[in-house]
Amino acid sequence: MRRLFLFLICFVAAYTADAQNAAEDKDDDKVVSDSVALREVVVESPRTVDKGDALRLMPSDAQKTAATTGYGLLARLALPNVTVDEVTKEITVPPSLGQLQVRINDVVADRHDLVSLNPKAVMYVDFIKNPGVRYGQGINFVINIVTEKAEHGYTVGAELMQTLTAMRSSGEAFAKVNRGKGELGVNYSFGYTDMKKQEYEETADYLMPDNTVFTIGRRDDDWRTKTLSHDLQLRYVLADSARYTLQATLGGALSRIPKDTKTRTEAYGGADETFTVGSTDDTKQATADLYFNYNLTPRQTLTANATGSYALSDYSYAYGGISPYAYTSASKARSLFAETIYENRLRPFTLSAGVTFDHNNTGITYHGDTEAANDITTQSLYAFAQAKGRLASLSYTAGAGVSYLRYRQGGQGYHYWLCRPELQLSWSPLRQLRLDYNLSVRQEAPRLAYLGDAVVRNNRLEFTVGNPGIHPNRVIEQTLTTSFQLPSFYTSVSTHYRSHLNTWMQKIERVTADDGNTYFFFSQANQRRISMFYVDNYTRCDLLPDKLSLTFWGGLYRCFNYGDDYTHHFSAFNWGAGANAYLGRLSLSAYVDNGWSFLEGEMRNRQTYVYYLTASYRFGNFSLSLYWQHCFQNRVRTNEAELLNRYAHKTQRMYSGDMGNMVSLSLSWRFTKGSERKPLESKAARRNVDTGIIKN
C-alpha cells in the first residue's frame, strides 16, 4: 500500500511538471497573439495538424524552396476551397462561401506583404474556418502565415511576370533594411493588361404587360480592355520582440481602365442593330496606417491600430444605337478605422477582448443622362470578448460580440444592433480522430452602390436603381466536422448550414412609363432568406514525403432562395484536385477544379473550369517559373449564368481567347543577409476600396 501511495505521488508530480513545462513552452510563443497557452495533442511528424479551431499546415523544406512568394507557397499547400492565382496575385474563395482574410503573424497582410514574404522563413500556416468574433465582422476564412525574420541585415528582391500569349505584365520590387530594433522597407508594384479576345452572349426574354414575350439577343465582339496600376508603400518598424512593436505605413495606389470598349449587336423582331459600348475608370487612393503592439506582461498583450484613407474615383459609361445613353460619375471616399485588442493568456484559458470603430463618408455625383448626388455616411462599432481553452480532451472557444451599424443619406438612414455569440467545441476521443462543432452569428451590410438613390440605364429596357431603404441582415452558421489524421495523411468531412435572414436580394420590377413603354428596374431589397447546406471533404496525402503530395476537395452543395414572390432551389457538386512534385531544384505543380456553381437569389452562376500546370526552377538567388493555364483550350468560357426572374429570363455566357492556352513566365530574385532570427509582426494598411459608384 505504501509503495502504491509513493507511486501515485510520483505520478502526479511528474504529470504536474509536464503540464507546467508545456504551458511555459507555449507562453514563449508570442508570434500569434491569439494562441492558447495550453497542452495539445502531439502527432508524430505531421505536415497537417488539426488544431480544432484551425487546420495547421507545416510547409516542407522542398515546398519552401520551390516557392518564391507567399502566393507560391499557399498554392502548393492547396487549402480547401481556396484558389491561388500566382499570375494575377489573387487569393479567393467562392463568393457564395463568404470572405477571405490573409494575415502574417496574426495581422492583416496585403499584396506587398505576400510578394516580399520569404517562404524559407515560414514556420507554419493556419487555415481557420469560421474564425469567430476575434477576427472582426463578415470574415468567413482566415489564412494566418507565421514567420521569422532576420534581426540584423537586409532583404532585396524583385519579380517580373509576362504572359507570352497575351499582353499581361506585372512586377514588384522590394527592399528591407534591419538594424537593431528598426526596420525600413519600401515596396513598389505595377500591372498592365491589354485583353483583346473577349466575347459575350446573352439571350433575354421579357414578359410584357399583355403577357407576350419580347426576346432580344445581345452579343459583344471586338471587346478590348486595358488596365494600368501602380502601387507604392513605405513602412517603418520599431520592434523589441520582448516588449513592443510600432509600425507606421504610408501608401499610394493608382488604378486605371483607360479603355473598355466593345461592339454590341442586338437582335430583335427580325432586325439587327450594332453600336459601340464603352467605359473608363480611374481611381486614386492614399493610405496612412499606425500599428502598435505592447506586451504588458509575459502573458498580457495590448494591440492598437488606426488607418485612414482617401480615395478619388471617376467613371464614365456610354452606348450608342437608336437610343444612345451616356453618363459620368465621380466619387470621394474618406474612411477611418481604429481597433484595440487586449489578450491575457491565463492558465486555464486565453481571454481576448477588443473594440473596433469604422467611419466612412462617400460623396457620389452623376452627370449626363443620369443626374444624382449622394452623400452616404456609415459608421460601425463592434465590441467582443472571447475565452479559449481546454478541458481534458475537449477544447473550446466561447465568445460574444455586439455590433452597431449606422447609415445616413439625406433624410434616410437606419440604426442596426446585433448580438453575435460564437461557440466552438473540439473533442479528440482518439489521438488521430477529432470532432468539431461551430456556431456563429454575424451580420452582412449591403454595398454602398446598392444604397444610393441613383437610376442608371443599362440598355434600352433595363435600369439599375439604388435603394436607400435596405439594411443589413443577420447570418447564422453551424458546422460539424470529423477529421482523421496520420503523419502523411489527413482527411476531413464537414457538414455546414448557413442562413441569411431577411437578407438583401435582387428585386426586379416591371414598370410602364407614361409614354406607354415598358421598362425593367433591377434593384436590391430585403426579402425572406437565403440558405445553403453542404457536405464536403478535404483530403491531403504525402505519397512520398518531401517529394510528391496529392490533395482533393469536393462536396455537394444545396442552395435555397426565398424571395418575396419566388422560391428557387439548386444543387451542385463542386470539386478540385492538385498534385505537387519536388525534384531537387525543379518543382512541378498541377491543379484542376470544375468551376464553382451556385444559385443566389434568382441568379444561377457557373464559373470557369480551371486547370493549370506550373514548373519552377531555382538557381542561386534566382527562380524561373512557367505557368500554363487552360491547357489545350483556345477559347475559354469564363462564366455562365442564368437569370430566373418571372419578368426577365436571361442566359449569359462570357468567353476569353486571351485566357486559353495562356502561358506566363516569371523571373524572381531575392537576396537576404541577416542573423539571429526572431518573430516578426507585420501590419498591412487597411484600404477602403468601395467608392459606391454604380458601374455597368
PDB file of C-alpha atoms in Angstrom, residues 528-661:
ATOM      1  CA  ARG A 528     -37.173  36.424 -46.813  1.00  0.00           C
ATOM      2  CA  ARG A 529     -33.917  34.449 -46.692  1.00  0.00           C
ATOM      3  CA  ILE A 530     -31.087  32.644 -48.463  1.00  0.00           C
ATOM      4  CA  SER A 531     -29.772  29.350 -47.071  1.00  0.00           C
ATOM      5  CA  MET A 532     -27.044  26.924 -48.038  1.00  0.00           C
ATOM      6  CA  PHE A 533     -26.422  23.356 -46.886  1.00  0.00           C
ATOM      7  CA  TYR A 534     -23.391  21.396 -47.975  1.00  0.00           C
ATOM      8  CA  VAL A 535     -21.267  18.377 -47.142  1.00  0.00           C
ATOM      9  CA  ASP A 536     -17.682  18.436 -48.342  1.00  0.00           C
ATOM     10  CA  ASN A 537     -14.418  16.547 -47.966  1.00  0.00           C
ATOM     11  CA  TYR A 538     -10.793  17.652 -47.912  1.00  0.00           C
ATOM     12  CA  THR A 539      -8.026  15.066 -48.208  1.00  0.00           C
ATOM     13  CA  ARG A 540      -4.280  15.533 -48.323  1.00  0.00           C
ATOM     14  CA  CYS A 541      -1.756  12.732 -48.774  1.00  0.00           C
ATOM     15  CA  ASP A 542       2.057  12.830 -48.909  1.00  0.00           C
ATOM     16  CA  LEU A 543       2.766   9.798 -51.082  1.00  0.00           C
ATOM     17  CA  LEU A 544       6.499  10.441 -50.936  1.00  0.00           C
ATOM     18  CA  PRO A 545       7.426  12.819 -48.089  1.00  0.00           C
ATOM     19  CA  ASP A 546       9.064  15.968 -49.466  1.00  0.00           C
ATOM     20  CA  LYS A 547       8.740  14.524 -52.976  1.00  0.00           C
ATOM     21  CA  LEU A 548       5.116  14.019 -54.010  1.00  0.00           C
ATOM     22  CA  SER A 549       1.863  15.202 -52.411  1.00  0.00           C
ATOM     23  CA  LEU A 550      -1.759  14.952 -53.562  1.00  0.00           C
ATOM     24  CA  THR A 551      -4.820  16.930 -52.457  1.00  0.00           C
ATOM     25  CA  PHE A 552      -8.521  16.661 -53.162  1.00  0.00           C
ATOM     26  CA  TRP A 553     -11.593  18.585 -52.079  1.00  0.00           C
ATOM     27  CA  GLY A 554     -15.172  18.163 -53.152  1.00  0.00           C
ATOM     28  CA  GLY A 555     -18.693  18.473 -51.889  1.00  0.00           C
ATOM     29  CA  LEU A 556     -22.390  18.513 -52.581  1.00  0.00           C
ATOM     30  CA  TYR A 557     -23.893  21.991 -52.211  1.00  0.00           C
ATOM     31  CA  ARG A 558     -27.613  22.738 -51.875  1.00  0.00           C
ATOM     32  CA  CYS A 559     -28.873  26.325 -52.250  1.00  0.00           C
ATOM     33  CA  PHE A 560     -32.256  27.599 -51.020  1.00  0.00           C
ATOM     34  CA  ASN A 561     -33.533  31.049 -52.054  1.00  0.00           C
ATOM     35  CA  TYR A 562     -36.798  32.501 -50.773  1.00  0.00           C
ATOM     36  CA  GLY A 563     -37.744  35.894 -52.206  1.00  0.00           C
ATOM     37  CA  ASP A 564     -40.940  37.819 -51.674  1.00  0.00           C
ATOM     38  CA  ASP A 565     -42.533  36.288 -54.770  1.00  0.00           C
ATOM     39  CA  TYR A 566     -40.369  33.280 -55.695  1.00  0.00           C
ATOM     40  CA  THR A 567     -38.659  30.148 -54.388  1.00  0.00           C
ATOM     41  CA  HIS A 568     -35.584  28.680 -56.108  1.00  0.00           C
ATOM     42  CA  HIS A 569     -33.578  25.566 -55.134  1.00  0.00           C
ATOM     43  CA  PHE A 570     -30.345  24.361 -56.710  1.00  0.00           C
ATOM     44  CA  SER A 571     -27.833  21.524 -56.196  1.00  0.00           C
ATOM     45  CA  ALA A 572     -24.232  21.367 -57.390  1.00  0.00           C
ATOM     46  CA  PHE A 573     -21.187  19.172 -56.988  1.00  0.00           C
ATOM     47  CA  ASN A 574     -18.005  21.259 -56.775  1.00  0.00           C
ATOM     48  CA  TRP A 575     -14.560  19.700 -56.595  1.00  0.00           C
ATOM     49  CA  GLY A 576     -10.861  20.336 -57.072  1.00  0.00           C
ATOM     50  CA  ALA A 577      -7.611  18.341 -57.037  1.00  0.00           C
ATOM     51  CA  GLY A 578      -3.920  19.122 -57.065  1.00  0.00           C
ATOM     52  CA  ALA A 579      -0.509  17.470 -57.148  1.00  0.00           C
ATOM     53  CA  ASN A 580       2.953  18.766 -56.266  1.00  0.00           C
ATOM     54  CA  ALA A 581       6.265  17.105 -57.095  1.00  0.00           C
ATOM     55  CA  TYR A 582       9.659  18.294 -55.807  1.00  0.00           C
ATOM     56  CA  LEU A 583      12.712  17.151 -57.774  1.00  0.00           C
ATOM     57  CA  GLY A 584      15.651  18.979 -56.289  1.00  0.00           C
ATOM     58  CA  ARG A 585      15.814  22.451 -57.819  1.00  0.00           C
ATOM     59  CA  LEU A 586      12.848  21.663 -60.049  1.00  0.00           C
ATOM     60  CA  SER A 587       9.269  21.601 -58.778  1.00  0.00           C
ATOM     61  CA  LEU A 588       6.112  20.717 -60.707  1.00  0.00           C
ATOM     62  CA  SER A 589       2.511  21.528 -59.765  1.00  0.00           C
ATOM     63  CA  ALA A 590      -0.865  20.694 -61.291  1.00  0.00           C
ATOM     64  CA  TYR A 591      -4.335  21.853 -60.285  1.00  0.00           C
ATOM     65  CA  VAL A 592      -7.850  21.340 -61.618  1.00  0.00           C
ATOM     66  CA  ASP A 593     -11.384  22.174 -60.476  1.00  0.00           C
ATOM     67  CA  ASN A 594     -14.758  22.015 -62.181  1.00  0.00           C
ATOM     68  CA  GLY A 595     -15.700  25.657 -61.669  1.00  0.00           C
ATOM     69  CA  TRP A 596     -17.841  26.906 -58.829  1.00  0.00           C
ATOM     70  CA  SER A 597     -21.617  26.548 -59.308  1.00  0.00           C
ATOM     71  CA  PHE A 598     -24.206  28.207 -57.092  1.00  0.00           C
ATOM     72  CA  LEU A 599     -27.588  29.937 -57.037  1.00  0.00           C
ATOM     73  CA  GLU A 600     -28.020  33.217 -55.183  1.00  0.00           C
ATOM     74  CA  GLY A 601     -31.331  34.983 -55.290  1.00  0.00           C
ATOM     75  CA  GLU A 602     -32.527  34.467 -58.856  1.00  0.00           C
ATOM     76  CA  MET A 603     -29.098  34.219 -60.500  1.00  0.00           C
ATOM     77  CA  ARG A 604     -27.651  30.774 -61.183  1.00  0.00           C
ATOM     78  CA  ASN A 605     -23.939  31.010 -61.864  1.00  0.00           C
ATOM     79  CA  ARG A 606     -21.234  28.646 -63.035  1.00  0.00           C
ATOM     80  CA  GLN A 607     -17.659  29.855 -63.114  1.00  0.00           C
ATOM     81  CA  THR A 608     -14.918  28.695 -65.428  1.00  0.00           C
ATOM     82  CA  TYR A 609     -13.416  25.213 -65.382  1.00  0.00           C
ATOM     83  CA  VAL A 610      -9.860  25.757 -64.101  1.00  0.00           C
ATOM     84  CA  TYR A 611      -6.773  23.705 -64.749  1.00  0.00           C
ATOM     85  CA  TYR A 612      -3.141  24.711 -64.922  1.00  0.00           C
ATOM     86  CA  LEU A 613       0.430  23.445 -64.741  1.00  0.00           C
ATOM     87  CA  THR A 614       3.372  25.147 -63.065  1.00  0.00           C
ATOM     88  CA  ALA A 615       7.085  24.427 -63.335  1.00  0.00           C
ATOM     89  CA  SER A 616       9.663  26.263 -61.211  1.00  0.00           C
ATOM     90  CA  TYR A 617      13.435  26.017 -61.240  1.00  0.00           C
ATOM     91  CA  ARG A 618      15.678  27.663 -58.684  1.00  0.00           C
ATOM     92  CA  PHE A 619      19.324  28.579 -59.309  1.00  0.00           C
ATOM     93  CA  GLY A 620      21.148  30.540 -56.660  1.00  0.00           C
ATOM     94  CA  ASN A 621      19.134  33.591 -55.679  1.00  0.00           C
ATOM     95  CA  PHE A 622      17.048  33.399 -58.857  1.00  0.00           C
ATOM     96  CA  SER A 623      13.939  31.432 -59.646  1.00  0.00           C
ATOM     97  CA  LEU A 624      12.295  30.880 -63.021  1.00  0.00           C
ATOM     98  CA  SER A 625       8.658  29.797 -63.199  1.00  0.00           C
ATOM     99  CA  LEU A 626       6.440  28.832 -66.128  1.00  0.00           C
ATOM    100  CA  TYR A 627       2.622  28.831 -65.826  1.00  0.00           C
ATOM    101  CA  TRP A 628       0.339  27.132 -68.334  1.00  0.00           C
ATOM    102  CA  GLN A 629      -3.359  27.793 -67.763  1.00  0.00           C
ATOM    103  CA  HIS A 630      -6.381  26.301 -69.589  1.00  0.00           C
ATOM    104  CA  CYS A 631      -4.145  23.884 -71.454  1.00  0.00           C
ATOM    105  CA  PHE A 632      -5.148  22.856 -74.993  1.00  0.00           C
ATOM    106  CA  GLN A 633      -8.147  25.220 -74.940  1.00  0.00           C
ATOM    107  CA  ASN A 634      -8.079  28.186 -77.294  1.00  0.00           C
ATOM    108  CA  ARG A 635     -11.385  29.754 -76.228  1.00  0.00           C
ATOM    109  CA  VAL A 636     -12.353  29.623 -72.554  1.00  0.00           C
ATOM    110  CA  ARG A 637     -15.876  30.058 -71.240  1.00  0.00           C
ATOM    111  CA  THR A 638     -15.060  32.164 -68.206  1.00  0.00           C
ATOM    112  CA  ASN A 639     -18.598  32.416 -66.840  1.00  0.00           C
ATOM    113  CA  GLU A 640     -22.113  31.119 -67.470  1.00  0.00           C
ATOM    114  CA  ALA A 641     -25.208  32.484 -65.747  1.00  0.00           C
ATOM    115  CA  GLU A 642     -28.983  32.228 -65.908  1.00  0.00           C
ATOM    116  CA  LEU A 643     -31.464  34.763 -64.539  1.00  0.00           C
ATOM    117  CA  LEU A 644     -34.638  33.009 -63.361  1.00  0.00           C
ATOM    118  CA  ASN A 645     -36.893  36.011 -62.793  1.00  0.00           C
ATOM    119  CA  ARG A 646     -40.511  35.720 -63.953  1.00  0.00           C
ATOM    120  CA  TYR A 647     -40.366  39.101 -65.731  1.00  0.00           C
ATOM    121  CA  ALA A 648     -36.853  38.826 -67.195  1.00  0.00           C
ATOM    122  CA  HIS A 649     -35.284  35.484 -68.030  1.00  0.00           C
ATOM    123  CA  LYS A 650     -31.696  35.505 -69.318  1.00  0.00           C
ATOM    124  CA  THR A 651     -28.922  33.145 -70.327  1.00  0.00           C
ATOM    125  CA  GLN A 652     -25.467  34.719 -70.327  1.00  0.00           C
ATOM    126  CA  ARG A 653     -22.060  33.413 -71.397  1.00  0.00           C
ATOM    127  CA  MET A 654     -18.681  35.100 -71.353  1.00  0.00           C
ATOM    128  CA  TYR A 655     -15.647  33.872 -73.292  1.00  0.00           C
ATOM    129  CA  SER A 656     -11.965  34.776 -73.395  1.00  0.00           C
ATOM    130  CA  GLY A 657      -9.455  33.889 -76.066  1.00  0.00           C
ATOM    131  CA  ASP A 658      -6.635  35.502 -74.096  1.00  0.00           C
ATOM    132  CA  MET A 659      -7.025  33.029 -71.215  1.00  0.00           C
ATOM    133  CA  GLY A 660      -6.995  29.979 -73.484  1.00  0.00           C
ATOM    134  CA  ASN A 661      -3.612  28.239 -73.581  1.00  0.00           C
TER     135      ASN A 661
END
